[in-house]
Coordinates of C-alpha atoms in Angstrom, one line a residue:
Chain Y
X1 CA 78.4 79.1 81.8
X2 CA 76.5 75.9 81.4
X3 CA 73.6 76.4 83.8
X4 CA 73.6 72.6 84.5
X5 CA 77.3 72.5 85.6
X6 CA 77.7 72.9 89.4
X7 CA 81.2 73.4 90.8
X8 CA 82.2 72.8 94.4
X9 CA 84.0 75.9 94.7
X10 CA 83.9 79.6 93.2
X11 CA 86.8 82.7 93.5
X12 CA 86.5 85.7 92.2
X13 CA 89.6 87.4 91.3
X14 CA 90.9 90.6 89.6
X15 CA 93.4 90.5 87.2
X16 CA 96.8 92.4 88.5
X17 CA 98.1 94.4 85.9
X18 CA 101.5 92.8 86.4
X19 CA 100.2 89.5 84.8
X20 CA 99.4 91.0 80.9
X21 CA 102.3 90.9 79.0
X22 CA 103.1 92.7 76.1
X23 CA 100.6 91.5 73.7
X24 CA 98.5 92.8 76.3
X25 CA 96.5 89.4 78.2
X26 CA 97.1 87.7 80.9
X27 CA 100.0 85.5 80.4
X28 CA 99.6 81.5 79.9
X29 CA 101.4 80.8 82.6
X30 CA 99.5 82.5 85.4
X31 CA 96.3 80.8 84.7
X32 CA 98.4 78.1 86.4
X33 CA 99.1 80.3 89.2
X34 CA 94.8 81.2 89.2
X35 CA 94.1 77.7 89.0
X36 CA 96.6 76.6 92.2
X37 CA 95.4 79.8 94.3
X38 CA 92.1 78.2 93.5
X39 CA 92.8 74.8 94.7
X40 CA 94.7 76.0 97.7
X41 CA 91.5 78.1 98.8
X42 CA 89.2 75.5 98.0
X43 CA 91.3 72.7 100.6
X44 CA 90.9 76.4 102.7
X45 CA 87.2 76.3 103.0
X46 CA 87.3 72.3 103.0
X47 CA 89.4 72.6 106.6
X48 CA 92.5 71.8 105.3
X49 CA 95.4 74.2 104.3
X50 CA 98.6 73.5 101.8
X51 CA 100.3 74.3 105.3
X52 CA 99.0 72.0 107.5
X53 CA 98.6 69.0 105.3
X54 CA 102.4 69.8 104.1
X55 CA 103.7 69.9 108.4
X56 CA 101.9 66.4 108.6
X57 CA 104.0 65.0 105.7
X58 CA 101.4 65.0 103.4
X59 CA 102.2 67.1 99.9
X60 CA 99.7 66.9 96.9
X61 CA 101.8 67.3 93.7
X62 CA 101.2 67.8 90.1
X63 CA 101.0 65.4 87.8
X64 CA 99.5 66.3 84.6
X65 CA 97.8 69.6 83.6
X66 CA 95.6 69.8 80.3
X67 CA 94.4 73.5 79.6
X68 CA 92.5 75.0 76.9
X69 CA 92.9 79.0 76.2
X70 CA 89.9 80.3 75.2
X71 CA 89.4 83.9 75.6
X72 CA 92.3 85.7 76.8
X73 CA 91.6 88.0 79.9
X74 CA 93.1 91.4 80.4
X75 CA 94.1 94.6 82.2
X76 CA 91.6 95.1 84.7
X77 CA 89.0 92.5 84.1
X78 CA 87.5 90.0 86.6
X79 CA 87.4 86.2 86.6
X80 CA 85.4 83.8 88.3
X81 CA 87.9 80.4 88.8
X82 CA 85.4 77.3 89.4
X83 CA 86.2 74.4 90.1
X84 CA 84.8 70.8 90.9
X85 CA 86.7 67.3 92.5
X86 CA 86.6 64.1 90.7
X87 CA 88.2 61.0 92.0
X88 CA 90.1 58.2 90.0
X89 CA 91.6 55.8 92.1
X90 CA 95.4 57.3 93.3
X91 CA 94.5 60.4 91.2
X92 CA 92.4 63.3 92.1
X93 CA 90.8 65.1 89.2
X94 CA 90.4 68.7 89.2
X95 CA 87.8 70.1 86.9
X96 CA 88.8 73.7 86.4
X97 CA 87.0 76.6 84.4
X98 CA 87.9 80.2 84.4
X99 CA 85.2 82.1 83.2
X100 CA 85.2 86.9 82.7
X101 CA 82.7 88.4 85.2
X102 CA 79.9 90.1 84.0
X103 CA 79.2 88.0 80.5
X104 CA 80.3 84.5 81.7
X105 CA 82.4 84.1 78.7
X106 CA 84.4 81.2 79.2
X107 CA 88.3 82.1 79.7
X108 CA 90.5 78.6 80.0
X109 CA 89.2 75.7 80.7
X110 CA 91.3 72.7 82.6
X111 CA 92.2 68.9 83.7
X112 CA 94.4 68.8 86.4
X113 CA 95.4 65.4 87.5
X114 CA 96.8 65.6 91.6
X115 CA 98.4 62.6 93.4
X116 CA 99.3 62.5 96.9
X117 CA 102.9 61.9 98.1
X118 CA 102.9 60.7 102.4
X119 CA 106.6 61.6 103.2
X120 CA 107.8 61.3 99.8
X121 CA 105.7 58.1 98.6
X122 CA 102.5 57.6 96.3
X123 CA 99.9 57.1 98.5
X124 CA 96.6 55.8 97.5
X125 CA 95.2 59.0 98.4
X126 CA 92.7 57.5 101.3
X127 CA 93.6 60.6 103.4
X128 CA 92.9 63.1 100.9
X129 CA 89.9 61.3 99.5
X130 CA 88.5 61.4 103.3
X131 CA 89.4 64.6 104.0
X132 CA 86.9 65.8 100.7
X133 CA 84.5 63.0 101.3
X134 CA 81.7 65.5 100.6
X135 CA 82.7 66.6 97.2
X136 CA 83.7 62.8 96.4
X137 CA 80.4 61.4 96.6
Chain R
X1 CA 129.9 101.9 82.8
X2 CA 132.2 104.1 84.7
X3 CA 135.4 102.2 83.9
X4 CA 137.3 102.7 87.3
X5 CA 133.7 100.8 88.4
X6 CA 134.8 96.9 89.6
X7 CA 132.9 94.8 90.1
X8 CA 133.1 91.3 92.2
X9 CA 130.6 89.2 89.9
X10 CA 129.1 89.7 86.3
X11 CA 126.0 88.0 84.9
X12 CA 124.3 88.3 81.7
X13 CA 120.9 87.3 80.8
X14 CA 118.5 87.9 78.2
X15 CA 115.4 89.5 79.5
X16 CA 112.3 86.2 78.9
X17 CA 109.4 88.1 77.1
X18 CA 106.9 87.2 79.9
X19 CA 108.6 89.8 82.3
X20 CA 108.0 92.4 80.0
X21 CA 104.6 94.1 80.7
X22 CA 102.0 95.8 79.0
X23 CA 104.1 98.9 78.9
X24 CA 106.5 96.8 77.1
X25 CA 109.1 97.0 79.3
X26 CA 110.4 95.1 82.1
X27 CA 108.3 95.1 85.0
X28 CA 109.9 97.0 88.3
X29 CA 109.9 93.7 90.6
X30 CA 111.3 91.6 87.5
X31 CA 114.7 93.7 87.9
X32 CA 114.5 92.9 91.9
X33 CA 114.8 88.7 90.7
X34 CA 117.4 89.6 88.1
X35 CA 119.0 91.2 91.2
X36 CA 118.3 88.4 93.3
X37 CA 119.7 85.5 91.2
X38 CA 123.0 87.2 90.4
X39 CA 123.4 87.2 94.1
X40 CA 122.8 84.2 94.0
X41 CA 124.8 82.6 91.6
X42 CA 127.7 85.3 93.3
X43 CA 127.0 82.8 96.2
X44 CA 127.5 79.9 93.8
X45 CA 130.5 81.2 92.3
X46 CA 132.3 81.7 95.5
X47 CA 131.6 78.1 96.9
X48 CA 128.4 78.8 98.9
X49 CA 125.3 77.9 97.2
X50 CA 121.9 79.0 98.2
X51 CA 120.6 75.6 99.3
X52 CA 123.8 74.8 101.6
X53 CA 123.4 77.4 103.5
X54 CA 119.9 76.9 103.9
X55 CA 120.8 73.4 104.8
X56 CA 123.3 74.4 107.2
X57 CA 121.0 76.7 109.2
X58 CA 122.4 79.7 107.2
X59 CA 119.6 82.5 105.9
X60 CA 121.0 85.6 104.7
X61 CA 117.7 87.8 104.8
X62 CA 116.7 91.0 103.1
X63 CA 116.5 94.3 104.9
X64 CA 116.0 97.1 102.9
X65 CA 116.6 97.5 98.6
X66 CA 117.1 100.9 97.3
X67 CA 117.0 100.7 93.6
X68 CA 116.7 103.5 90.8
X69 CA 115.4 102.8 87.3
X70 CA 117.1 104.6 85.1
X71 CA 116.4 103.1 81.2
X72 CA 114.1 100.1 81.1
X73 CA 115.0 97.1 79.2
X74 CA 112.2 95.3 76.6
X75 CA 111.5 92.4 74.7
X76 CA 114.5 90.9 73.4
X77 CA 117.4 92.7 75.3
X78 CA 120.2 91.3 77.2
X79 CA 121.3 93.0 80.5
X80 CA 124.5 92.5 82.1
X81 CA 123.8 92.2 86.1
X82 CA 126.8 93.6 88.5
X83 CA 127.6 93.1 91.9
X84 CA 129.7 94.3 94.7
X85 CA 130.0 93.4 98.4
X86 CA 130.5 95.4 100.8
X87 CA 130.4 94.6 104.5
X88 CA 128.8 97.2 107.7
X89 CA 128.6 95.5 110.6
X90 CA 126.6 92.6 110.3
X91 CA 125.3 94.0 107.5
X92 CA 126.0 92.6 104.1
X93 CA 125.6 95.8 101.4
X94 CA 125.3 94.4 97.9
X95 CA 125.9 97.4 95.6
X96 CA 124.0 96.5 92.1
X97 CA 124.2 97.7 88.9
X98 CA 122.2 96.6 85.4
X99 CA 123.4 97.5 82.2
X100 CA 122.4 96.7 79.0
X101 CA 124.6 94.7 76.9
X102 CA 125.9 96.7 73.9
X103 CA 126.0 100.6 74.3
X104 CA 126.6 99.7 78.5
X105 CA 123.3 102.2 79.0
X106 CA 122.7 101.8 83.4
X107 CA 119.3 100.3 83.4
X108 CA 119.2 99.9 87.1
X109 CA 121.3 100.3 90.5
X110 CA 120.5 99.5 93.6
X111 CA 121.7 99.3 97.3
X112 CA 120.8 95.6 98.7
X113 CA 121.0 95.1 102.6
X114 CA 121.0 91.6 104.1
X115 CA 121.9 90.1 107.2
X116 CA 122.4 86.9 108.5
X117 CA 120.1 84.4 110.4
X118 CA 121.5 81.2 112.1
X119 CA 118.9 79.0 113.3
X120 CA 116.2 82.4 112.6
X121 CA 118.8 84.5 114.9
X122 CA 120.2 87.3 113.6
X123 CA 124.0 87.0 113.6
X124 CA 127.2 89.5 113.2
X125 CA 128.1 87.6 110.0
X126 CA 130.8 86.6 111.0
X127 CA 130.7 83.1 108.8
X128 CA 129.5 85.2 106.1
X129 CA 132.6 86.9 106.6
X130 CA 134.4 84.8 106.4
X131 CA 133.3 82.9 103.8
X132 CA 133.6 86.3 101.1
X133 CA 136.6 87.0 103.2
X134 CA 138.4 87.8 99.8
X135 CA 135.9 90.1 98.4
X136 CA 135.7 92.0 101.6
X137 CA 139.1 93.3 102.1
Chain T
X1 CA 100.1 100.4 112.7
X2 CA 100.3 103.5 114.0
X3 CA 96.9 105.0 115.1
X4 CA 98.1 108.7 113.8
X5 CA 98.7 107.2 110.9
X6 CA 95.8 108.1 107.6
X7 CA 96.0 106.2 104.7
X8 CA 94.6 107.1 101.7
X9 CA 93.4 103.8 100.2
X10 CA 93.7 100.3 101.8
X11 CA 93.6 96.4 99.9
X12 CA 93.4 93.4 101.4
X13 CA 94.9 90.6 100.0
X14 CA 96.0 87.0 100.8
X15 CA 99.6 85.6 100.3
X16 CA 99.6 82.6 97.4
X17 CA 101.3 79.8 98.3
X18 CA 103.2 80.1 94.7
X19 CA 104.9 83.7 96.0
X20 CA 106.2 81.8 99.2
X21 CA 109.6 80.5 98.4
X22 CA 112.0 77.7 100.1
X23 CA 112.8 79.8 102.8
X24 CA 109.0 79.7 103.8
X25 CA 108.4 83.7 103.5
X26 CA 107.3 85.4 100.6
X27 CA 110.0 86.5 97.8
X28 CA 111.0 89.6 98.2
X29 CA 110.3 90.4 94.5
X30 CA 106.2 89.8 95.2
X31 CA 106.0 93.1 98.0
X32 CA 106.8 94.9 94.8
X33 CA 104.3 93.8 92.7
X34 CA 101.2 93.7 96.0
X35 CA 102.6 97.4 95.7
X36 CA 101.6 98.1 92.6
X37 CA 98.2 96.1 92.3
X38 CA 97.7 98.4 95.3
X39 CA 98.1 101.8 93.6
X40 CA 96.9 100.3 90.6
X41 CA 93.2 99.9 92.7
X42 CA 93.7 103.0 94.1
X43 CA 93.9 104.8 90.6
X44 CA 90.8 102.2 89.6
X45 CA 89.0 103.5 93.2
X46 CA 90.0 107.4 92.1
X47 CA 88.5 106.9 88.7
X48 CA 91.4 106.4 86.8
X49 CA 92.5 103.0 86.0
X50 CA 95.9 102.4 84.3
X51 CA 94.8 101.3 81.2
X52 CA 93.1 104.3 80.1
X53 CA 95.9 106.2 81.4
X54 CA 97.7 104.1 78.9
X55 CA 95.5 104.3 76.2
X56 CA 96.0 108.2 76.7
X57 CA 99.4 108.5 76.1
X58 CA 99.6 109.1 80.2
X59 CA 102.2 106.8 81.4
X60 CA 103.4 106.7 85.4
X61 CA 106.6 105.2 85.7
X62 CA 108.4 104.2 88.4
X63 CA 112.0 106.0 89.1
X64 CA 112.7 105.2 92.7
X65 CA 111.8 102.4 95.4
X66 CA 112.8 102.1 98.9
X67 CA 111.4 99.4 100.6
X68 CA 112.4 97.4 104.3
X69 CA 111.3 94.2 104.8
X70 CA 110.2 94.0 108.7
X71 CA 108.4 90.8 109.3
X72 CA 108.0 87.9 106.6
X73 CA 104.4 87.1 105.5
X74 CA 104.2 83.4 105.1
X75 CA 101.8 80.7 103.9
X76 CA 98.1 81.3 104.2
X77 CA 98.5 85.1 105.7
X78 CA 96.5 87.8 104.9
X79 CA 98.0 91.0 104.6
X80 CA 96.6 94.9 104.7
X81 CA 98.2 96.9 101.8
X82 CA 98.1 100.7 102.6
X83 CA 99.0 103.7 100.8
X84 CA 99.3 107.7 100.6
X85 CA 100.4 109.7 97.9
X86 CA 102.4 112.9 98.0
X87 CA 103.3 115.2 95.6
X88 CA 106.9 116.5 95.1
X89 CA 106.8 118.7 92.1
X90 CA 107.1 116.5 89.1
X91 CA 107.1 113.1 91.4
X92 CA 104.8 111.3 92.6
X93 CA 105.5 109.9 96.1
X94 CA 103.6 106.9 97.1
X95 CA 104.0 105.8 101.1
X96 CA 103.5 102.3 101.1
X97 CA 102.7 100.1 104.0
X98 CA 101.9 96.7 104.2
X99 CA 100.3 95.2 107.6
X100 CA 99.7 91.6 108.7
X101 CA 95.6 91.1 108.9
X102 CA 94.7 90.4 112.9
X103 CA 98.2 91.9 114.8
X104 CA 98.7 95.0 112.4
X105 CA 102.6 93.5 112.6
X106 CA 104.0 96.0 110.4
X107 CA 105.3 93.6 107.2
X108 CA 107.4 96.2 105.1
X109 CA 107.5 99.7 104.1
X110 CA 108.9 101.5 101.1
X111 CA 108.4 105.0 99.5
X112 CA 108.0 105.2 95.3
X113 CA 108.6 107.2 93.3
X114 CA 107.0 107.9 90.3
X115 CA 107.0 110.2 87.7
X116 CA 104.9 110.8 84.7
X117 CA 105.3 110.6 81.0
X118 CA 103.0 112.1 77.9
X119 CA 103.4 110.5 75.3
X120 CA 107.2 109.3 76.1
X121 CA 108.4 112.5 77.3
X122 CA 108.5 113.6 80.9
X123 CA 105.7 116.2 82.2
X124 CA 105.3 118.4 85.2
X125 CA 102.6 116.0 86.4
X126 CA 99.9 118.4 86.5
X127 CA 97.2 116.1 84.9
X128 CA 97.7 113.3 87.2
X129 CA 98.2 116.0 90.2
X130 CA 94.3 117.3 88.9
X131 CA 93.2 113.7 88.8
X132 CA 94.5 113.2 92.1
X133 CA 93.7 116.6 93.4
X134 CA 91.4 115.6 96.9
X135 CA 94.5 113.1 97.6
X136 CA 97.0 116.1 97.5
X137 CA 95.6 118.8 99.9
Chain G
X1 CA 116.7 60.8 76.9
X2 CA 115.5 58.8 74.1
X3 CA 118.3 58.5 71.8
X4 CA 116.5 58.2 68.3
X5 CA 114.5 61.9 69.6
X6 CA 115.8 64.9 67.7
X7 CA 114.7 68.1 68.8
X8 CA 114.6 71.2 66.2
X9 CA 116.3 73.6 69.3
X10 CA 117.7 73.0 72.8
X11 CA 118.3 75.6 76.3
X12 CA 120.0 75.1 78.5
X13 CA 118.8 77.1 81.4
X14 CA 119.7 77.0 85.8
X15 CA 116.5 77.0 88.1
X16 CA 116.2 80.6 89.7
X17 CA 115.6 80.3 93.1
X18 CA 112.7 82.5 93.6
X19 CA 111.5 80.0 90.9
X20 CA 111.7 77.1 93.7
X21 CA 108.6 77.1 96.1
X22 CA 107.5 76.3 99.8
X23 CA 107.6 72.5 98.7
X24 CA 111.2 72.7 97.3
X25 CA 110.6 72.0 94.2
X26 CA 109.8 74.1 90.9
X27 CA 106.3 75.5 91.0
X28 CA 104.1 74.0 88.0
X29 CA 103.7 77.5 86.6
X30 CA 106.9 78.1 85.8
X31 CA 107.9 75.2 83.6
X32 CA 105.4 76.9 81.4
X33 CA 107.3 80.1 81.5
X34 CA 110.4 77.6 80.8
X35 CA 108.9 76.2 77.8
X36 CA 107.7 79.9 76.4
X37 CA 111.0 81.3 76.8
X38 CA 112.3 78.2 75.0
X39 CA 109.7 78.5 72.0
X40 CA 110.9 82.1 71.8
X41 CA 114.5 81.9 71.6
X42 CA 114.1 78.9 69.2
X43 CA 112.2 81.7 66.8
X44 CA 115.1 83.8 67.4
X45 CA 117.6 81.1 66.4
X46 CA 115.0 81.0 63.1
X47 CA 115.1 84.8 62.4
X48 CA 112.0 85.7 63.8
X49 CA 111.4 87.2 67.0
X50 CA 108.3 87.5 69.1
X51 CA 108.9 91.1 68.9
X52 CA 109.2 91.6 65.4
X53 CA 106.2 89.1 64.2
X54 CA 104.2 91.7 67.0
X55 CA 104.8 94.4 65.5
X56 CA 104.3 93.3 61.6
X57 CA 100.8 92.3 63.0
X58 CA 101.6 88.3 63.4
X59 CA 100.4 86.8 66.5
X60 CA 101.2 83.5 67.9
X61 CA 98.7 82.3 70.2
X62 CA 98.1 79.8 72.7
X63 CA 95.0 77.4 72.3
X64 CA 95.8 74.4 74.4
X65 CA 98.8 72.7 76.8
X66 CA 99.0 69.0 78.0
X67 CA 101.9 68.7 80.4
X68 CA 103.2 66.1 82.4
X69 CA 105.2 66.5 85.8
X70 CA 107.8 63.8 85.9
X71 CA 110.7 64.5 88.3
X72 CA 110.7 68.2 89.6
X73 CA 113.4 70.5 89.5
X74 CA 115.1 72.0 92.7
X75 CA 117.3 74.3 93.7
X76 CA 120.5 75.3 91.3
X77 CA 119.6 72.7 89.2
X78 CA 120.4 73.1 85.7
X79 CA 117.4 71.8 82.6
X80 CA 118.1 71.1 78.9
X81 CA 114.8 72.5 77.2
X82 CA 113.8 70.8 73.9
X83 CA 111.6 71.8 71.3
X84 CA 110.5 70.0 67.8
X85 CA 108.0 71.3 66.1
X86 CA 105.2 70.0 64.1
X87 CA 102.2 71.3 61.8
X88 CA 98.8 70.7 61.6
X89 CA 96.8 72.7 59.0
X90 CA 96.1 75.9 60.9
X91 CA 97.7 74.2 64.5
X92 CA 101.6 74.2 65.2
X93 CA 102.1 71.8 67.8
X94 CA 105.6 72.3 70.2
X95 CA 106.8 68.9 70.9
X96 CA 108.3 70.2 74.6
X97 CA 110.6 68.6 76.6
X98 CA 113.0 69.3 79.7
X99 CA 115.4 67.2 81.1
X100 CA 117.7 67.6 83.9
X101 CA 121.4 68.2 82.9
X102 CA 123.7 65.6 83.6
X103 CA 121.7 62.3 84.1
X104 CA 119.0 63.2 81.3
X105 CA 116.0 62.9 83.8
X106 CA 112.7 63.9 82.3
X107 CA 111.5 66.2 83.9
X108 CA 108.3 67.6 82.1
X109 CA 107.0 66.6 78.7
X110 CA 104.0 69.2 77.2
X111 CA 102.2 69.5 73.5
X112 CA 101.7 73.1 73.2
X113 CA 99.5 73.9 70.4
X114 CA 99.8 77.4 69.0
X115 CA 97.7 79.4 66.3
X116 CA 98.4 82.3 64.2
X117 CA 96.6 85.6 64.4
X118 CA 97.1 88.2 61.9
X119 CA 95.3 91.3 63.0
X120 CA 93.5 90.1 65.5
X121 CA 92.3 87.2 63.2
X122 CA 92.7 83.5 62.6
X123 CA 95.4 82.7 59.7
X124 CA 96.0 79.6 58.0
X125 CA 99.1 79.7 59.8
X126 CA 100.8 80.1 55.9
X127 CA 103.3 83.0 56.6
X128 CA 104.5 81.0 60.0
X129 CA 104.8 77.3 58.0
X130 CA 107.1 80.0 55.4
X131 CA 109.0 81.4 58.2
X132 CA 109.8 77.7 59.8
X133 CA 110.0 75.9 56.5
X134 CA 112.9 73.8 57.1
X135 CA 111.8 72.8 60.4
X136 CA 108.3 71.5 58.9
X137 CA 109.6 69.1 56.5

């Protein structure tokens, strides 16, 4: 890991056996999965849950993911899922990196664009962007 | 397949290579989604889907599964997924069975028990009933 | 939970949002898998972790489950995922209870049942009954 | 759908409703399970299966995924998954896209470029350009 790259939030996670697939890693799709968990507990720790901002009407959605695989984890090994907030107008910007415990060796690294839908319209994001005013700055 | 075996619904799927596991078979809750959509589309077939019941207050609810593995389907393989109804009370007893397609081998069979909420209540089932009336005589 | 009860190994995991489905409650399908991350830990917390039982030619597979669903985890929850093993001549009998964290609401319960092959073929079970040993007094 | 597109292989494929999250709507995850699945069964159309090229020591491999989220998918709905595929030197890029039956809504558009591994080690990607010749022209 890049020493002079600072994320805004950090989970460590095991790998459940259940999500290597036959050629024996972790399956592509459930660094999607890793990467959501890790947004979900990152609004968490920032005071607002997926629940509570979806009972006020407010739903982030996907809009564009861009991910590189670069070393597959498997059976058994732990990850540490980083990830920092960037802010582009509507969009929010989530820097992503998965990286194995231990060695650091980077695992996938992504882009995931977010835009934030107020009871079923695009907002400008103004909520969201002053709900994580501290990791916006 | 015992031949004096009916069922009330058939499905057949090809197992997706990302439910098959490092063992390089299926993995045991995969079978419980295989089991889950053929309900499911069961539902679908007899004129209730899913999503209007849900609309309509409607939640048929899981209780208890009982399922045996018996031969484990891998990569490649397509299963065909049986189903019969049977009615206790207000429980709803799905009776499962999965074979594979081909030599008929039982891969799986399970006892499915749901019940009915209305409006999160539990219910008799009576609408239920009703609606499967002609797969319950 | 039952004060009487003893457990031999307990995990503690939070829900995902992604294995909450429309109905708002976890899919059924997922109880399986927190099941087996949790005897999967156990075997890594006994010293034997289920890839170098693999990579032995030592292969527990599952041949039974019976699981109730009692009260729904939802969004956010965390959950205590508790287990004892038992030993039943060539099976493997693994009590399974899952709790929610705070009100120890009892969430679902199942017994499994595995058994144990060698190199494909079914054994008697007395290598993972030595491994096991202090579990099975 | 773009008329002048032509697409080397199309699925058609219904949502699973333990595919549909707490939102309603697809989770992002799964669209890459879609879009695997698809991949796959176009090798099978091809002759080659996943399974086979695994066990001759051929390993296709993910390195990177753009996707776009366009309209999502709900409940019982039903996709059309397409699939051309391009080459570049070592690099086969899937062209993906999946549209909703009936009206043609996009629904999610991804480049998903793939690398061959042959024993654990980076190929020129010669005996995959063989295998999918008449697609590469």
């Amino acid at each position: 890991m890049n020493k002079k790259e600072r994320y805004d939030f950090e989970l460590r996670m095991r790998v459940r056996d259940y999500e290597v697939d036959v050629q024996g890693i972790v399956n592509n799709a459930n660094y999607l999965h890793y990467m959501e968990h890790t947004r979900h507990e990152f609004c968490r720790a920032a005071g607002f849950t997926f629940a509570e901002m979806h009972s006020r009407g407010i739903d982030p959605v996907l809009r564009k993911v861009e991910i590189e695989y670069l070393t597959p984890l498997t059976l058994g090994q732990v990850m540490i899922s980083c990830l920092k907030l960037r802010r582009k107008g509507p969009r929010f910007i989530f820097v992503q990196d998965i990286f194995r415990d231990g060695d650091r060796e980077p695992v996938a690294r992504a882009e995931v664009t977010v835009v934030c839908l107020e009871n079923g319209r695009l907002t400008k994001g103004d909520v969201l962007a002053q709900a994580f005013e501290k990791y916006l700055k």
